PDB file of C-alpha atoms in Angstrom:
ATOM      1  CA  UNK A   1       0.000   0.000   0.000  1.00  0.00           C
ATOM      2  CA  UNK A   2       1.292   3.457  -0.904  1.00  0.00           C
ATOM      3  CA  UNK A   3       1.747   5.848   2.015  1.00  0.00           C
ATOM      4  CA  UNK A   4       0.902   9.360   0.834  1.00  0.00           C
ATOM      5  CA  UNK A   5       1.261  12.578   2.738  1.00  0.00           C
ATOM      6  CA  UNK A   6      -2.022  14.184   3.786  1.00  0.00           C
ATOM      7  CA  UNK A   7      -2.641  17.811   4.566  1.00  0.00           C
ATOM      8  CA  UNK A   8      -5.541  18.764   6.804  1.00  0.00           C
ATOM      9  CA  UNK A   9      -7.550  21.461   5.025  1.00  0.00           C
ATOM     10  CA  UNK A  10     -10.502  21.895   7.378  1.00  0.00           C
ATOM     11  CA  UNK A  11     -11.841  20.636  10.687  1.00  0.00           C
ATOM     12  CA  UNK A  12     -15.598  20.797  11.260  1.00  0.00           C
ATOM     13  CA  UNK A  13     -16.789  20.757  14.867  1.00  0.00           C
ATOM     14  CA  UNK A  14     -20.299  19.318  14.590  1.00  0.00           C
ATOM     15  CA  UNK A  15     -22.972  19.915  17.226  1.00  0.00           C
ATOM     16  CA  UNK A  16     -25.742  17.395  16.679  1.00  0.00           C
ATOM     17  CA  UNK A  17     -29.435  17.989  17.338  1.00  0.00           C
ATOM     18  CA  UNK A  18     -32.294  15.546  17.943  1.00  0.00           C
ATOM     19  CA  UNK A  19     -32.289  12.794  15.337  1.00  0.00           C
ATOM     20  CA  UNK A  20     -35.268  11.626  13.297  1.00  0.00           C
ATOM     21  CA  UNK A  21     -35.642   7.848  12.993  1.00  0.00           C
ATOM     22  CA  UNK A  22     -37.412   5.638  10.475  1.00  0.00           C
ATOM     23  CA  UNK A  23     -37.102   2.122  11.849  1.00  0.00           C
ATOM     24  CA  UNK A  24     -37.987  -0.627   9.406  1.00  0.00           C
ATOM     25  CA  UNK A  25     -38.001  -4.255  10.489  1.00  0.00           C
ATOM     26  CA  UNK A  26     -38.646  -5.367   6.887  1.00  0.00           C
ATOM     27  CA  UNK A  27     -35.874  -3.424   5.151  1.00  0.00           C
ATOM     28  CA  UNK A  28     -33.501  -0.521   5.458  1.00  0.00           C
ATOM     29  CA  UNK A  29     -33.766   2.011   8.306  1.00  0.00           C
ATOM     30  CA  UNK A  30     -32.955   5.723   8.139  1.00  0.00           C
ATOM     31  CA  UNK A  31     -31.631   8.227  10.673  1.00  0.00           C
ATOM     32  CA  UNK A  32     -31.487  11.951   9.878  1.00  0.00           C
ATOM     33  CA  UNK A  33     -29.371  14.062  12.228  1.00  0.00           C
ATOM     34  CA  UNK A  34     -29.596  17.852  11.885  1.00  0.00           C
ATOM     35  CA  UNK A  35     -26.524  19.743  13.054  1.00  0.00           C
ATOM     36  CA  UNK A  36     -24.809  23.081  13.496  1.00  0.00           C
ATOM     37  CA  UNK A  37     -21.228  23.891  14.416  1.00  0.00           C
ATOM     38  CA  UNK A  38     -18.159  25.691  13.200  1.00  0.00           C
ATOM     39  CA  UNK A  39     -15.026  25.061  11.172  1.00  0.00           C
ATOM     40  CA  UNK A  40     -11.387  25.779  11.879  1.00  0.00           C
ATOM     41  CA  UNK A  41      -8.151  25.334  10.001  1.00  0.00           C
ATOM     42  CA  UNK A  42      -5.258  26.936   8.198  1.00  0.00           C
ATOM     43  CA  UNK A  43      -7.344  27.753   5.113  1.00  0.00           C
ATOM     44  CA  UNK A  44     -10.798  28.609   6.475  1.00  0.00           C
ATOM     45  CA  UNK A  45     -12.646  29.622   9.648  1.00  0.00           C
ATOM     46  CA  UNK A  46     -16.418  29.810   9.724  1.00  0.00           C
ATOM     47  CA  UNK A  47     -19.833  28.694  10.869  1.00  0.00           C
ATOM     48  CA  UNK A  48     -22.111  25.856   9.738  1.00  0.00           C
ATOM     49  CA  UNK A  49     -25.279  27.444   8.370  1.00  0.00           C
ATOM     50  CA  UNK A  50     -28.782  26.254   9.235  1.00  0.00           C
ATOM     51  CA  UNK A  51     -29.895  23.216   7.249  1.00  0.00           C
ATOM     52  CA  UNK A  52     -26.953  20.860   7.752  1.00  0.00           C
ATOM     53  CA  UNK A  53     -28.061  17.240   7.988  1.00  0.00           C
ATOM     54  CA  UNK A  54     -26.389  13.851   8.155  1.00  0.00           C
ATOM     55  CA  UNK A  55     -28.569  11.137   6.628  1.00  0.00           C
ATOM     56  CA  UNK A  56     -27.629   7.585   7.546  1.00  0.00           C
ATOM     57  CA  UNK A  57     -29.062   4.465   5.940  1.00  0.00           C
ATOM     58  CA  UNK A  58     -28.670   1.258   7.872  1.00  0.00           C
ATOM     59  CA  UNK A  59     -29.343  -1.530   5.421  1.00  0.00           C
ATOM     60  CA  UNK A  60     -30.909  -4.777   6.555  1.00  0.00           C
ATOM     61  CA  UNK A  61     -27.647  -6.546   5.658  1.00  0.00           C
ATOM     62  CA  UNK A  62     -25.836  -4.376   8.241  1.00  0.00           C
ATOM     63  CA  UNK A  63     -24.163  -1.950   5.818  1.00  0.00           C
ATOM     64  CA  UNK A  64     -24.217   1.557   7.323  1.00  0.00           C
ATOM     65  CA  UNK A  65     -23.922   4.408   4.802  1.00  0.00           C
ATOM     66  CA  UNK A  66     -23.873   8.118   5.600  1.00  0.00           C
ATOM     67  CA  UNK A  67     -24.245  11.310   3.598  1.00  0.00           C
ATOM     68  CA  UNK A  68     -23.886  14.759   5.167  1.00  0.00           C
ATOM     69  CA  UNK A  69     -24.610  17.980   3.292  1.00  0.00           C
ATOM     70  CA  UNK A  70     -24.018  21.435   4.677  1.00  0.00           C
ATOM     71  CA  UNK A  71     -22.912  24.996   3.949  1.00  0.00           C
ATOM     72  CA  UNK A  72     -20.386  27.083   5.828  1.00  0.00           C
ATOM     73  CA  UNK A  73     -19.895  30.839   5.817  1.00  0.00           C
ATOM     74  CA  UNK A  74     -16.687  32.424   7.003  1.00  0.00           C
ATOM     75  CA  UNK A  75     -13.307  33.789   6.008  1.00  0.00           C
ATOM     76  CA  UNK A  76     -10.608  32.187   3.871  1.00  0.00           C
ATOM     77  CA  UNK A  77      -6.876  32.434   4.602  1.00  0.00           C
ATOM     78  CA  UNK A  78      -6.653  35.505   2.340  1.00  0.00           C
ATOM     79  CA  UNK A  79      -9.092  37.340   4.607  1.00  0.00           C
ATOM     80  CA  UNK A  80     -12.003  37.229   2.149  1.00  0.00           C
ATOM     81  CA  UNK A  81     -15.545  36.276   3.157  1.00  0.00           C
ATOM     82  CA  UNK A  82     -16.756  33.164   1.363  1.00  0.00           C
ATOM     83  CA  UNK A  83     -18.959  30.098   1.499  1.00  0.00           C
ATOM     84  CA  UNK A  84     -18.177  26.406   1.291  1.00  0.00           C
ATOM     85  CA  UNK A  85     -20.612  23.625   0.446  1.00  0.00           C
ATOM     86  CA  UNK A  86     -19.550  20.202   1.679  1.00  0.00           C
ATOM     87  CA  UNK A  87     -21.045  16.886   0.627  1.00  0.00           C
ATOM     88  CA  UNK A  88     -19.528  14.115   2.683  1.00  0.00           C
ATOM     89  CA  UNK A  89     -20.395  10.535   1.668  1.00  0.00           C
ATOM     90  CA  UNK A  90     -19.046   7.445   3.325  1.00  0.00           C
ATOM     91  CA  UNK A  91     -19.620   4.227   5.142  1.00  0.00           C
ATOM     92  CA  UNK A  92     -19.127   3.003   8.678  1.00  0.00           C
ATOM     93  CA  UNK A  93     -16.575   0.191   8.631  1.00  0.00           C
ATOM     94  CA  UNK A  94     -16.621  -1.916  11.808  1.00  0.00           C
ATOM     95  CA  UNK A  95     -12.986  -2.883  11.142  1.00  0.00           C
ATOM     96  CA  UNK A  96     -11.841   0.715  11.721  1.00  0.00           C
ATOM     97  CA  UNK A  97     -10.334   1.243  15.151  1.00  0.00           C
ATOM     98  CA  UNK A  98      -8.708   4.675  14.831  1.00  0.00           C
ATOM     99  CA  UNK A  99     -11.733   6.628  13.491  1.00  0.00           C
ATOM    100  CA  UNK A 100     -15.537   6.354  13.548  1.00  0.00           C
ATOM    101  CA  UNK A 101     -15.779   6.407   9.741  1.00  0.00           C
ATOM    102  CA  UNK A 102     -14.043   7.506   6.546  1.00  0.00           C
ATOM    103  CA  UNK A 103     -15.637   9.518   3.764  1.00  0.00           C
ATOM    104  CA  UNK A 104     -15.076  10.963   0.301  1.00  0.00           C
ATOM    105  CA  UNK A 105     -15.909  14.652   0.684  1.00  0.00           C
ATOM    106  CA  UNK A 106     -16.635  17.082  -2.118  1.00  0.00           C
ATOM    107  CA  UNK A 107     -16.170  20.806  -1.519  1.00  0.00           C
ATOM    108  CA  UNK A 108     -17.567  23.615  -3.663  1.00  0.00           C
ATOM    109  CA  UNK A 109     -16.497  27.144  -2.779  1.00  0.00           C
ATOM    110  CA  UNK A 110     -16.783  30.665  -4.151  1.00  0.00           C
ATOM    111  CA  UNK A 111     -13.410  31.606  -2.617  1.00  0.00           C
ATOM    112  CA  UNK A 112     -10.652  32.421  -5.099  1.00  0.00           C
ATOM    113  CA  UNK A 113      -8.004  31.481  -2.545  1.00  0.00           C
ATOM    114  CA  UNK A 114      -9.667  28.105  -1.934  1.00  0.00           C
ATOM    115  CA  UNK A 115     -10.599  27.344  -5.550  1.00  0.00           C
ATOM    116  CA  UNK A 116      -8.151  24.399  -5.468  1.00  0.00           C
ATOM    117  CA  UNK A 117     -10.651  22.595  -3.192  1.00  0.00           C
ATOM    118  CA  UNK A 118     -13.238  22.480  -5.991  1.00  0.00           C
ATOM    119  CA  UNK A 119     -11.150  19.817  -7.770  1.00  0.00           C
ATOM    120  CA  UNK A 120      -9.114  18.242  -4.964  1.00  0.00           C
ATOM    121  CA  UNK A 121      -9.172  14.560  -4.058  1.00  0.00           C
ATOM    122  CA  UNK A 122     -10.230  14.652  -0.412  1.00  0.00           C
ATOM    123  CA  UNK A 123     -10.514  12.181   2.448  1.00  0.00           C
ATOM    124  CA  UNK A 124     -12.701  12.724   5.494  1.00  0.00           C
ATOM    125  CA  UNK A 125     -12.501  11.096   8.897  1.00  0.00           C
ATOM    126  CA  UNK A 126     -14.930  11.274  11.792  1.00  0.00           C
ATOM    127  CA  UNK A 127     -13.841  11.363  15.425  1.00  0.00           C
ATOM    128  CA  UNK A 128     -15.971  11.366  18.585  1.00  0.00           C
ATOM    129  CA  UNK A 129     -16.361  14.765  20.236  1.00  0.00           C
ATOM    130  CA  UNK A 130     -18.173  16.002  23.312  1.00  0.00           C
ATOM    131  CA  UNK A 131     -20.740  17.928  21.264  1.00  0.00           C
ATOM    132  CA  UNK A 132     -21.235  15.338  18.540  1.00  0.00           C
ATOM    133  CA  UNK A 133     -18.489  14.554  16.071  1.00  0.00           C
ATOM    134  CA  UNK A 134     -15.385  16.179  14.635  1.00  0.00           C
ATOM    135  CA  UNK A 135     -14.848  15.874  10.887  1.00  0.00           C
ATOM    136  CA  UNK A 136     -11.313  16.269   9.587  1.00  0.00           C
ATOM    137  CA  UNK A 137     -10.929  16.724   5.848  1.00  0.00           C
ATOM    138  CA  UNK A 138      -7.558  16.056   4.243  1.00  0.00           C
ATOM    139  CA  UNK A 139      -6.083  16.639   0.816  1.00  0.00           C
ATOM    140  CA  UNK A 140      -3.710  13.998  -0.505  1.00  0.00           C
ATOM    141  CA  UNK A 141      -0.345  15.440  -1.404  1.00  0.00           C
TER     142      UNK A 141
END
């Protein structure tokens, strides 16, 4: 396996709200978790805007998929106000011991200084946090 350098580009501190559950004994179940929070990092600092939600599908075969979508508003490292949209798709892998889950994030931004994120190959990892979860997004170097 190739060991590549990773650079952390953003850390999202998620504060979860009350989840909505659709339990289905005959098929897949769904959990929707609204959230707020803020982001920190070398490139961007900002706030999660209203409307962020993590939708998790727990399939009857045990597969556990997740998809979070949210917008952030803040300031890029050049001092300009901007927004970021993050779509974070992944799967819970019970074999993981160092993180809760890994994802393949996509970032869309209107920041000139962060335009490189629009096309970057990114990796996300979820870690437990007191308020919910901490998402770290890395760029492979």
